[in-house]
């Protein structure tokens, strides 16, 4: 039995209840709803870049008898393995969960396995809630450096998360460096939106609507932030209202107004 567990057992019933509700409040603050996780201690350490990190030490354990490999009921508990998990920032503070995961050993096939949890994928260091925070900010078309500062992680981690962990097919799509936005009257006298490569005039998008919401959603849902950040210029008609939201889609682009533009 761990020393923290021994100390916990010596407390009176009311103090135990108070501490458990305090632990639950801290866990729910980070959206950790896994009932198999319990807090051992909370401390503060200094990181290599001299910033404070709030350290939440916790344990993850439960009973499992059947082996994931051979399916036989021959698993026994066999120590713990430490995982260091980055949590979302709160008020600019950095938080890390040092999670002791229960290890299991199979007496039949001799495989070992760790307890799993919904708060983080296997072999990942960023919690699901932190990843969610990164993706939410990316959808707002914020630059990676800004997202990194808000989330307390490096810009390269932000880019890696967006590019490799999303696994969306659109992440592979390429956008031309120079785009044209245009509109034309299509069927039933409705105005459609047309986007093409400003150099080759190859069509990039054709939408049977030209509302701001539809256009923004189309590009955000079909292209990764990395791809959209590469777009250098967007040529628009001088009467178009696109200028007001182009930066939301292509944050690094320059808007060029050309009243003689031809997109077809
Ligand atoms: Zn086994």
PDB file of C-alpha atoms and ligand atoms in Angstrom:
ATOM      1  CA  UNK A   1       0.000   0.000   0.000  1.00  0.00           C
ATOM      2  CA  UNK A   2       1.389   3.466  -0.920  1.00  0.00           C
ATOM      3  CA  UNK A   3       2.248   6.056   1.786  1.00  0.00           C
ATOM      4  CA  UNK A   4      -0.477   8.398   0.471  1.00  0.00           C
ATOM      5  CA  UNK A   5      -3.013   5.595   0.848  1.00  0.00           C
ATOM      6  CA  UNK A   6      -1.865   4.933   4.423  1.00  0.00           C
ATOM      7  CA  UNK A   7      -2.221   8.629   5.303  1.00  0.00           C
ATOM      8  CA  UNK A   8      -5.675   8.643   3.688  1.00  0.00           C
ATOM      9  CA  UNK A   9      -6.825   5.649   5.763  1.00  0.00           C
ATOM     10  CA  UNK A  10      -5.836   7.400   9.043  1.00  0.00           C
ATOM     11  CA  UNK A  11      -8.139  10.406   8.313  1.00  0.00           C
ATOM     12  CA  UNK A  12     -11.581  10.733   9.874  1.00  0.00           C
ATOM     13  CA  UNK A  13     -14.627   9.888   7.753  1.00  0.00           C
ATOM     14  CA  UNK A  14     -15.613  13.568   7.201  1.00  0.00           C
ATOM     15  CA  UNK A  15     -12.055  14.560   6.197  1.00  0.00           C
ATOM     16  CA  UNK A  16     -11.926  11.648   3.759  1.00  0.00           C
ATOM     17  CA  UNK A  17     -15.217  12.749   2.185  1.00  0.00           C
ATOM     18  CA  UNK A  18     -13.925  16.335   1.903  1.00  0.00           C
ATOM     19  CA  UNK A  19     -10.669  15.216   0.267  1.00  0.00           C
ATOM     20  CA  UNK A  20     -12.490  12.950  -2.163  1.00  0.00           C
ATOM     21  CA  UNK A  21     -14.830  15.750  -3.260  1.00  0.00           C
ATOM     22  CA  UNK A  22     -11.786  18.066  -3.643  1.00  0.00           C
ATOM     23  CA  UNK A  23     -10.057  15.455  -5.818  1.00  0.00           C
ATOM     24  CA  UNK A  24     -13.199  15.026  -7.893  1.00  0.00           C
ATOM     25  CA  UNK A  25     -13.424  18.815  -8.395  1.00  0.00           C
ATOM     26  CA  UNK A  26      -9.815  18.955  -9.609  1.00  0.00           C
ATOM     27  CA  UNK A  27     -10.367  16.015 -11.952  1.00  0.00           C
ATOM     28  CA  UNK A  28     -13.592  17.443 -13.357  1.00  0.00           C
ATOM     29  CA  UNK A  29     -11.804  20.768 -13.944  1.00  0.00           C
ATOM     30  CA  UNK A  30      -9.720  18.908 -16.523  1.00  0.00           C
ATOM     31  CA  UNK A  31     -12.691  16.855 -17.747  1.00  0.00           C
ATOM     32  CA  UNK A  32     -11.172  13.679 -16.293  1.00  0.00           C
ATOM     33  CA  UNK A  33     -14.251  11.573 -15.724  1.00  0.00           C
ATOM     34  CA  UNK A  34     -12.532   8.186 -15.460  1.00  0.00           C
ATOM     35  CA  UNK A  35     -13.669   6.804 -12.083  1.00  0.00           C
ATOM     36  CA  UNK A  36     -10.596   4.527 -11.975  1.00  0.00           C
ATOM     37  CA  UNK A  37      -8.259   7.523 -11.557  1.00  0.00           C
ATOM     38  CA  UNK A  38      -7.558   8.849  -8.080  1.00  0.00           C
ATOM     39  CA  UNK A  39      -5.272  11.715  -7.080  1.00  0.00           C
ATOM     40  CA  UNK A  40      -2.232  10.863  -4.904  1.00  0.00           C
ATOM     41  CA  UNK A  41      -0.730  14.360  -4.528  1.00  0.00           C
ATOM     42  CA  UNK A  42      -0.473  17.825  -6.102  1.00  0.00           C
ATOM     43  CA  UNK A  43       2.779  19.776  -6.272  1.00  0.00           C
ATOM     44  CA  UNK A  44       4.578  22.442  -8.302  1.00  0.00           C
ATOM     45  CA  UNK A  45       7.877  21.986 -10.143  1.00  0.00           C
ATOM     46  CA  UNK A  46      10.059  24.131 -12.399  1.00  0.00           C
ATOM     47  CA  UNK A  47      10.409  23.160 -16.048  1.00  0.00           C
ATOM     48  CA  UNK A  48      13.643  23.356 -18.067  1.00  0.00           C
ATOM     49  CA  UNK A  49      12.547  26.769 -19.436  1.00  0.00           C
ATOM     50  CA  UNK A  50      12.158  27.990 -15.829  1.00  0.00           C
ATOM     51  CA  UNK A  51       8.358  28.017 -15.845  1.00  0.00           C
ATOM     52  CA  UNK A  52       6.207  26.513 -13.127  1.00  0.00           C
ATOM     53  CA  UNK A  53       4.320  23.329 -13.854  1.00  0.00           C
ATOM     54  CA  UNK A  54       1.476  22.186 -11.615  1.00  0.00           C
ATOM     55  CA  UNK A  55       1.974  18.480 -11.167  1.00  0.00           C
ATOM     56  CA  UNK A  56      -0.987  16.221 -10.417  1.00  0.00           C
ATOM     57  CA  UNK A  57       0.181  12.753  -9.390  1.00  0.00           C
ATOM     58  CA  UNK A  58      -2.520  10.132  -9.726  1.00  0.00           C
ATOM     59  CA  UNK A  59      -3.062   6.396 -10.055  1.00  0.00           C
ATOM     60  CA  UNK A  60      -5.091   4.407 -12.528  1.00  0.00           C
ATOM     61  CA  UNK A  61      -6.127   0.938 -11.486  1.00  0.00           C
ATOM     62  CA  UNK A  62      -8.990  -1.511 -11.887  1.00  0.00           C
ATOM     63  CA  UNK A  63      -9.579  -5.237 -11.887  1.00  0.00           C
ATOM     64  CA  UNK A  64      -9.033  -7.111 -15.121  1.00  0.00           C
ATOM     65  CA  UNK A  65      -8.758 -10.864 -15.298  1.00  0.00           C
ATOM     66  CA  UNK A  66      -8.905 -11.701 -19.004  1.00  0.00           C
ATOM     67  CA  UNK A  67      -5.765 -11.221 -21.126  1.00  0.00           C
ATOM     68  CA  UNK A  68      -6.069  -9.010 -24.231  1.00  0.00           C
ATOM     69  CA  UNK A  69      -3.722 -11.326 -26.171  1.00  0.00           C
ATOM     70  CA  UNK A  70      -4.732 -14.906 -25.341  1.00  0.00           C
ATOM     71  CA  UNK A  71      -8.165 -14.108 -23.804  1.00  0.00           C
ATOM     72  CA  UNK A  72      -7.504 -16.444 -20.875  1.00  0.00           C
ATOM     73  CA  UNK A  73      -8.495 -15.329 -17.348  1.00  0.00           C
ATOM     74  CA  UNK A  74      -4.910 -15.506 -16.123  1.00  0.00           C
ATOM     75  CA  UNK A  75      -3.988 -11.843 -15.579  1.00  0.00           C
ATOM     76  CA  UNK A  76      -2.452 -10.672 -12.330  1.00  0.00           C
ATOM     77  CA  UNK A  77      -1.601  -7.133 -11.203  1.00  0.00           C
ATOM     78  CA  UNK A  78       2.089  -6.463 -11.674  1.00  0.00           C
ATOM     79  CA  UNK A  79       3.243  -3.006 -10.527  1.00  0.00           C
ATOM     80  CA  UNK A  80       2.773   0.346 -12.236  1.00  0.00           C
ATOM     81  CA  UNK A  81       4.084   2.262 -15.237  1.00  0.00           C
ATOM     82  CA  UNK A  82       4.383   6.060 -15.156  1.00  0.00           C
ATOM     83  CA  UNK A  83       2.871   8.156 -17.979  1.00  0.00           C
ATOM     84  CA  UNK A  84       3.449  11.911 -18.123  1.00  0.00           C
ATOM     85  CA  UNK A  85       0.380  13.533 -19.701  1.00  0.00           C
ATOM     86  CA  UNK A  86       0.054  17.209 -20.615  1.00  0.00           C
ATOM     87  CA  UNK A  87      -3.293  18.732 -19.637  1.00  0.00           C
ATOM     88  CA  UNK A  88      -4.946  21.929 -20.989  1.00  0.00           C
ATOM     89  CA  UNK A  89      -3.771  25.246 -19.550  1.00  0.00           C
ATOM     90  CA  UNK A  90      -5.985  27.061 -17.066  1.00  0.00           C
ATOM     91  CA  UNK A  91      -5.464  30.813 -16.653  1.00  0.00           C
ATOM     92  CA  UNK A  92      -2.120  30.449 -18.416  1.00  0.00           C
ATOM     93  CA  UNK A  93      -0.866  27.832 -15.916  1.00  0.00           C
ATOM     94  CA  UNK A  94       0.737  24.612 -17.164  1.00  0.00           C
ATOM     95  CA  UNK A  95      -0.599  21.348 -15.790  1.00  0.00           C
ATOM     96  CA  UNK A  96       0.824  17.849 -16.063  1.00  0.00           C
ATOM     97  CA  UNK A  97      -0.700  14.581 -14.951  1.00  0.00           C
ATOM     98  CA  UNK A  98       1.818  12.026 -13.744  1.00  0.00           C
ATOM     99  CA  UNK A  99      -0.313   8.930 -14.031  1.00  0.00           C
ATOM    100  CA  UNK A 100       0.757   5.630 -12.484  1.00  0.00           C
ATOM    101  CA  UNK A 101      -0.925   3.043 -14.674  1.00  0.00           C
ATOM    102  CA  UNK A 102      -1.596  -0.416 -13.350  1.00  0.00           C
ATOM    103  CA  UNK A 103       0.438  -3.084 -15.140  1.00  0.00           C
ATOM    104  CA  UNK A 104      -0.983  -6.566 -15.694  1.00  0.00           C
ATOM    105  CA  UNK A 105       0.971  -9.768 -16.356  1.00  0.00           C
ATOM    106  CA  UNK A 106      -0.500 -12.816 -18.068  1.00  0.00           C
ATOM    107  CA  UNK A 107       0.617 -16.092 -16.500  1.00  0.00           C
ATOM    108  CA  UNK A 108      -0.370 -18.005 -19.671  1.00  0.00           C
ATOM    109  CA  UNK A 109       1.189 -16.063 -22.574  1.00  0.00           C
ATOM    110  CA  UNK A 110       3.576 -13.906 -20.444  1.00  0.00           C
ATOM    111  CA  UNK A 111       2.468 -10.649 -22.104  1.00  0.00           C
ATOM    112  CA  UNK A 112       2.273  -7.493 -19.998  1.00  0.00           C
ATOM    113  CA  UNK A 113      -0.289  -4.749 -20.545  1.00  0.00           C
ATOM    114  CA  UNK A 114      -1.145  -1.397 -18.974  1.00  0.00           C
ATOM    115  CA  UNK A 115      -4.469  -0.115 -17.713  1.00  0.00           C
ATOM    116  CA  UNK A 116      -6.129   2.102 -20.294  1.00  0.00           C
ATOM    117  CA  UNK A 117      -8.111   5.301 -19.869  1.00  0.00           C
ATOM    118  CA  UNK A 118     -10.328   7.524 -21.993  1.00  0.00           C
ATOM    119  CA  UNK A 119      -8.404  10.703 -21.152  1.00  0.00           C
ATOM    120  CA  UNK A 120      -5.445   9.856 -23.363  1.00  0.00           C
ATOM    121  CA  UNK A 121      -4.732   7.489 -26.256  1.00  0.00           C
ATOM    122  CA  UNK A 122      -2.068   4.823 -25.811  1.00  0.00           C
ATOM    123  CA  UNK A 123       1.504   6.132 -26.178  1.00  0.00           C
ATOM    124  CA  UNK A 124       0.304   9.761 -26.339  1.00  0.00           C
ATOM    125  CA  UNK A 125       1.573  12.570 -24.125  1.00  0.00           C
ATOM    126  CA  UNK A 126      -1.189  15.101 -24.787  1.00  0.00           C
ATOM    127  CA  UNK A 127      -4.564  14.524 -23.168  1.00  0.00           C
ATOM    128  CA  UNK A 128      -7.658  14.341 -25.359  1.00  0.00           C
ATOM    129  CA  UNK A 129      -8.940  17.611 -23.835  1.00  0.00           C
ATOM    130  CA  UNK A 130      -5.654  19.400 -24.694  1.00  0.00           C
ATOM    131  CA  UNK A 131      -5.795  18.062 -28.250  1.00  0.00           C
ATOM    132  CA  UNK A 132      -9.420  19.198 -28.465  1.00  0.00           C
ATOM    133  CA  UNK A 133      -8.305  22.689 -27.333  1.00  0.00           C
ATOM    134  CA  UNK A 134      -5.642  22.795 -30.091  1.00  0.00           C
ATOM    135  CA  UNK A 135      -8.146  21.739 -32.760  1.00  0.00           C
ATOM    136  CA  UNK A 136     -10.735  24.259 -31.585  1.00  0.00           C
ATOM    137  CA  UNK A 137      -8.195  27.092 -31.823  1.00  0.00           C
ATOM    138  CA  UNK A 138      -6.985  25.821 -35.208  1.00  0.00           C
ATOM    139  CA  UNK A 139     -10.560  26.034 -36.494  1.00  0.00           C
ATOM    140  CA  UNK A 140     -10.454  29.737 -35.623  1.00  0.00           C
ATOM    141  CA  UNK A 141      -7.512  29.953 -38.061  1.00  0.00           C
ATOM    142  CA  UNK A 142      -5.090  31.152 -35.403  1.00  0.00           C
ATOM    143  CA  UNK A 143      -1.371  30.799 -36.272  1.00  0.00           C
ATOM    144  CA  UNK A 144       0.412  27.793 -34.763  1.00  0.00           C
ATOM    145  CA  UNK A 145       2.622  30.078 -32.623  1.00  0.00           C
ATOM    146  CA  UNK A 146      -0.444  31.678 -31.021  1.00  0.00           C
ATOM    147  CA  UNK A 147      -2.069  28.282 -30.391  1.00  0.00           C
ATOM    148  CA  UNK A 148       1.214  27.065 -28.892  1.00  0.00           C
ATOM    149  CA  UNK A 149       1.359  30.048 -26.526  1.00  0.00           C
ATOM    150  CA  UNK A 150      -2.263  29.599 -25.397  1.00  0.00           C
ATOM    151  CA  UNK A 151      -1.887  25.836 -24.873  1.00  0.00           C
ATOM    152  CA  UNK A 152       1.600  25.995 -23.305  1.00  0.00           C
ATOM    153  CA  UNK A 153       3.141  23.604 -25.844  1.00  0.00           C
ATOM    154  CA  UNK A 154       5.676  24.127 -28.641  1.00  0.00           C
ATOM    155  CA  UNK A 155       4.592  25.339 -32.123  1.00  0.00           C
ATOM    156  CA  UNK A 156       6.069  22.162 -33.640  1.00  0.00           C
ATOM    157  CA  UNK A 157       3.848  20.076 -31.325  1.00  0.00           C
ATOM    158  CA  UNK A 158       0.825  22.055 -32.507  1.00  0.00           C
ATOM    159  CA  UNK A 159       1.692  21.389 -36.149  1.00  0.00           C
ATOM    160  CA  UNK A 160       2.379  17.712 -35.449  1.00  0.00           C
ATOM    161  CA  UNK A 161      -0.972  17.332 -33.671  1.00  0.00           C
ATOM    162  CA  UNK A 162      -2.885  18.989 -36.484  1.00  0.00           C
ATOM    163  CA  UNK A 163      -1.107  17.218 -39.340  1.00  0.00           C
ATOM    164  CA  UNK A 164      -0.592  13.713 -37.993  1.00  0.00           C
ATOM    165  CA  UNK A 165      -3.227  13.098 -35.376  1.00  0.00           C
ATOM    166  CA  UNK A 166      -6.307  14.402 -37.154  1.00  0.00           C
ATOM    167  CA  UNK A 167      -6.000  11.721 -39.877  1.00  0.00           C
ATOM    168  CA  UNK A 168      -8.551  13.467 -42.077  1.00  0.00           C
ATOM    169  CA  UNK A 169      -8.331  12.828 -45.804  1.00  0.00           C
ATOM    170  CA  UNK A 170      -8.465  16.557 -46.518  1.00  0.00           C
ATOM    171  CA  UNK A 171      -5.140  16.989 -44.698  1.00  0.00           C
ATOM    172  CA  UNK A 172      -3.529  15.545 -47.824  1.00  0.00           C
ATOM    173  CA  UNK A 173      -5.141  17.994 -50.210  1.00  0.00           C
ATOM    174  CA  UNK A 174      -2.986  20.699 -51.733  1.00  0.00           C
ATOM    175  CA  UNK A 175      -4.116  24.269 -52.286  1.00  0.00           C
ATOM    176  CA  UNK A 176      -2.618  26.556 -54.937  1.00  0.00           C
ATOM    177  CA  UNK A 177      -0.464  29.413 -53.585  1.00  0.00           C
ATOM    178  CA  UNK A 178      -2.544  31.987 -55.462  1.00  0.00           C
ATOM    179  CA  UNK A 179      -6.331  31.844 -55.545  1.00  0.00           C
ATOM    180  CA  UNK A 180      -9.176  33.712 -57.250  1.00  0.00           C
ATOM    181  CA  UNK A 181     -12.596  34.151 -55.666  1.00  0.00           C
ATOM    182  CA  UNK A 182     -15.403  34.801 -58.104  1.00  0.00           C
ATOM    183  CA  UNK A 183     -19.166  34.506 -58.305  1.00  0.00           C
ATOM    184  CA  UNK A 184     -21.619  33.933 -61.102  1.00  0.00           C
ATOM    185  CA  UNK A 185     -25.318  33.541 -61.647  1.00  0.00           C
ATOM    186  CA  UNK A 186     -26.123  29.862 -62.031  1.00  0.00           C
ATOM    187  CA  UNK A 187     -29.397  27.935 -62.206  1.00  0.00           C
ATOM    188  CA  UNK A 188     -32.624  29.543 -60.973  1.00  0.00           C
ATOM    189  CA  UNK A 189     -30.933  32.940 -60.949  1.00  0.00           C
ATOM    190  CA  UNK A 190     -29.001  32.058 -57.822  1.00  0.00           C
ATOM    191  CA  UNK A 191     -25.472  33.305 -57.292  1.00  0.00           C
ATOM    192  CA  UNK A 192     -22.789  30.625 -56.972  1.00  0.00           C
ATOM    193  CA  UNK A 193     -19.299  30.847 -55.571  1.00  0.00           C
ATOM    194  CA  UNK A 194     -16.303  29.881 -57.660  1.00  0.00           C
ATOM    195  CA  UNK A 195     -12.683  29.546 -56.543  1.00  0.00           C
ATOM    196  CA  UNK A 196      -9.816  28.776 -58.917  1.00  0.00           C
ATOM    197  CA  UNK A 197      -6.033  28.715 -59.152  1.00  0.00           C
ATOM    198  CA  UNK A 198      -5.026  32.269 -60.096  1.00  0.00           C
ATOM    199  CA  UNK A 199      -2.166  30.989 -62.284  1.00  0.00           C
ATOM    200  CA  UNK A 200      -3.573  27.899 -64.048  1.00  0.00           C
ATOM    201  CA  UNK A 201      -7.274  28.831 -63.695  1.00  0.00           C
ATOM    202  CA  UNK A 202      -7.900  25.242 -62.520  1.00  0.00           C
ATOM    203  CA  UNK A 203     -11.099  25.073 -60.482  1.00  0.00           C
ATOM    204  CA  UNK A 204     -10.579  24.586 -56.728  1.00  0.00           C
ATOM    205  CA  UNK A 205     -14.147  24.926 -55.424  1.00  0.00           C
ATOM    206  CA  UNK A 206     -17.626  25.483 -56.771  1.00  0.00           C
ATOM    207  CA  UNK A 207     -20.401  26.139 -54.265  1.00  0.00           C
ATOM    208  CA  UNK A 208     -24.024  26.714 -55.095  1.00  0.00           C
ATOM    209  CA  UNK A 209     -24.171  29.351 -52.427  1.00  0.00           C
ATOM    210  CA  UNK A 210     -21.927  32.280 -51.657  1.00  0.00           C
ATOM    211  CA  UNK A 211     -22.676  32.905 -47.995  1.00  0.00           C
ATOM    212  CA  UNK A 212     -19.789  33.684 -45.703  1.00  0.00           C
ATOM    213  CA  UNK A 213     -20.588  30.690 -43.469  1.00  0.00           C
ATOM    214  CA  UNK A 214     -20.707  28.171 -46.339  1.00  0.00           C
ATOM    215  CA  UNK A 215     -17.476  29.407 -47.882  1.00  0.00           C
ATOM    216  CA  UNK A 216     -15.567  29.401 -44.572  1.00  0.00           C
ATOM    217  CA  UNK A 217     -16.892  25.930 -43.667  1.00  0.00           C
ATOM    218  CA  UNK A 218     -15.965  24.529 -47.073  1.00  0.00           C
ATOM    219  CA  UNK A 219     -12.291  25.482 -46.838  1.00  0.00           C
ATOM    220  CA  UNK A 220     -11.928  24.671 -43.137  1.00  0.00           C
ATOM    221  CA  UNK A 221     -13.549  21.254 -43.604  1.00  0.00           C
ATOM    222  CA  UNK A 222     -11.597  20.350 -46.746  1.00  0.00           C
ATOM    223  CA  UNK A 223      -8.109  21.700 -46.061  1.00  0.00           C
ATOM    224  CA  UNK A 224      -5.836  21.586 -43.058  1.00  0.00           C
ATOM    225  CA  UNK A 225      -4.693  24.793 -41.362  1.00  0.00           C
ATOM    226  CA  UNK A 226      -1.157  24.110 -42.626  1.00  0.00           C
ATOM    227  CA  UNK A 227      -2.430  24.048 -46.212  1.00  0.00           C
ATOM    228  CA  UNK A 228      -4.485  27.197 -45.743  1.00  0.00           C
ATOM    229  CA  UNK A 229      -1.558  29.019 -44.145  1.00  0.00           C
ATOM    230  CA  UNK A 230       0.452  28.458 -47.350  1.00  0.00           C
ATOM    231  CA  UNK A 231      -1.949  30.466 -49.534  1.00  0.00           C
ATOM    232  CA  UNK A 232      -0.089  33.680 -50.402  1.00  0.00           C
ATOM    233  CA  UNK A 233      -2.665  35.748 -52.326  1.00  0.00           C
ATOM    234  CA  UNK A 234      -6.389  35.778 -52.988  1.00  0.00           C
ATOM    235  CA  UNK A 235      -7.648  37.833 -55.904  1.00  0.00           C
ATOM    236  CA  UNK A 236     -11.205  39.134 -55.545  1.00  0.00           C
ATOM    237  CA  UNK A 237     -13.621  41.316 -57.440  1.00  0.00           C
ATOM    238  CA  UNK A 238     -13.731  44.905 -56.181  1.00  0.00           C
ATOM    239  CA  UNK A 239     -17.430  44.630 -55.327  1.00  0.00           C
ATOM    240  CA  UNK A 240     -17.136  41.381 -53.427  1.00  0.00           C
ATOM    241  CA  UNK A 241     -17.556  41.151 -49.670  1.00  0.00           C
ATOM    242  CA  UNK A 242     -15.026  38.348 -49.411  1.00  0.00           C
ATOM    243  CA  UNK A 243     -12.293  40.615 -48.060  1.00  0.00           C
ATOM    244  CA  UNK A 244     -13.988  40.669 -44.650  1.00  0.00           C
ATOM    245  CA  UNK A 245     -13.423  36.945 -43.989  1.00  0.00           C
ATOM    246  CA  UNK A 246     -10.589  35.764 -46.267  1.00  0.00           C
ATOM    247  CA  UNK A 247      -8.070  36.183 -43.426  1.00  0.00           C
ATOM    248  CA  UNK A 248     -10.145  33.781 -41.316  1.00  0.00           C
ATOM    249  CA  UNK A 249      -9.624  31.072 -43.925  1.00  0.00           C
ATOM    250  CA  UNK A 250      -6.145  31.932 -45.213  1.00  0.00           C
ATOM    251  CA  UNK A 251      -4.464  33.748 -42.311  1.00  0.00           C
ATOM    252  CA  UNK A 252      -1.204  34.539 -44.170  1.00  0.00           C
ATOM    253  CA  UNK A 253      -2.725  35.624 -47.464  1.00  0.00           C
ATOM    254  CA  UNK A 254      -2.646  39.013 -49.110  1.00  0.00           C
ATOM    255  CA  UNK A 255      -5.895  40.232 -50.680  1.00  0.00           C
ATOM    256  CA  UNK A 256      -5.628  41.627 -54.201  1.00  0.00           C
ATOM    257  CA  UNK A 257      -8.585  43.502 -55.634  1.00  0.00           C
ATOM    258  CA  UNK A 258      -8.838  43.143 -59.402  1.00  0.00           C
ATOM    259  CA  UNK A 259     -11.966  44.346 -61.154  1.00  0.00           C
ATOM    260  CA  UNK A 260     -10.927  42.721 -64.457  1.00  0.00           C
ATOM    261  CA  UNK A 261     -10.379  39.328 -62.881  1.00  0.00           C
ATOM    262  CA  UNK A 262     -11.272  36.229 -64.914  1.00  0.00           C
ATOM    263  CA  UNK A 263     -11.643  32.972 -63.070  1.00  0.00           C
ATOM    264  CA  UNK A 264     -12.894  30.640 -65.814  1.00  0.00           C
TER     265      UNK A 264
HETATM  266 ZN1  LIG B   1      -2.293 -13.941 -22.136  1.00  0.00          ZN
END
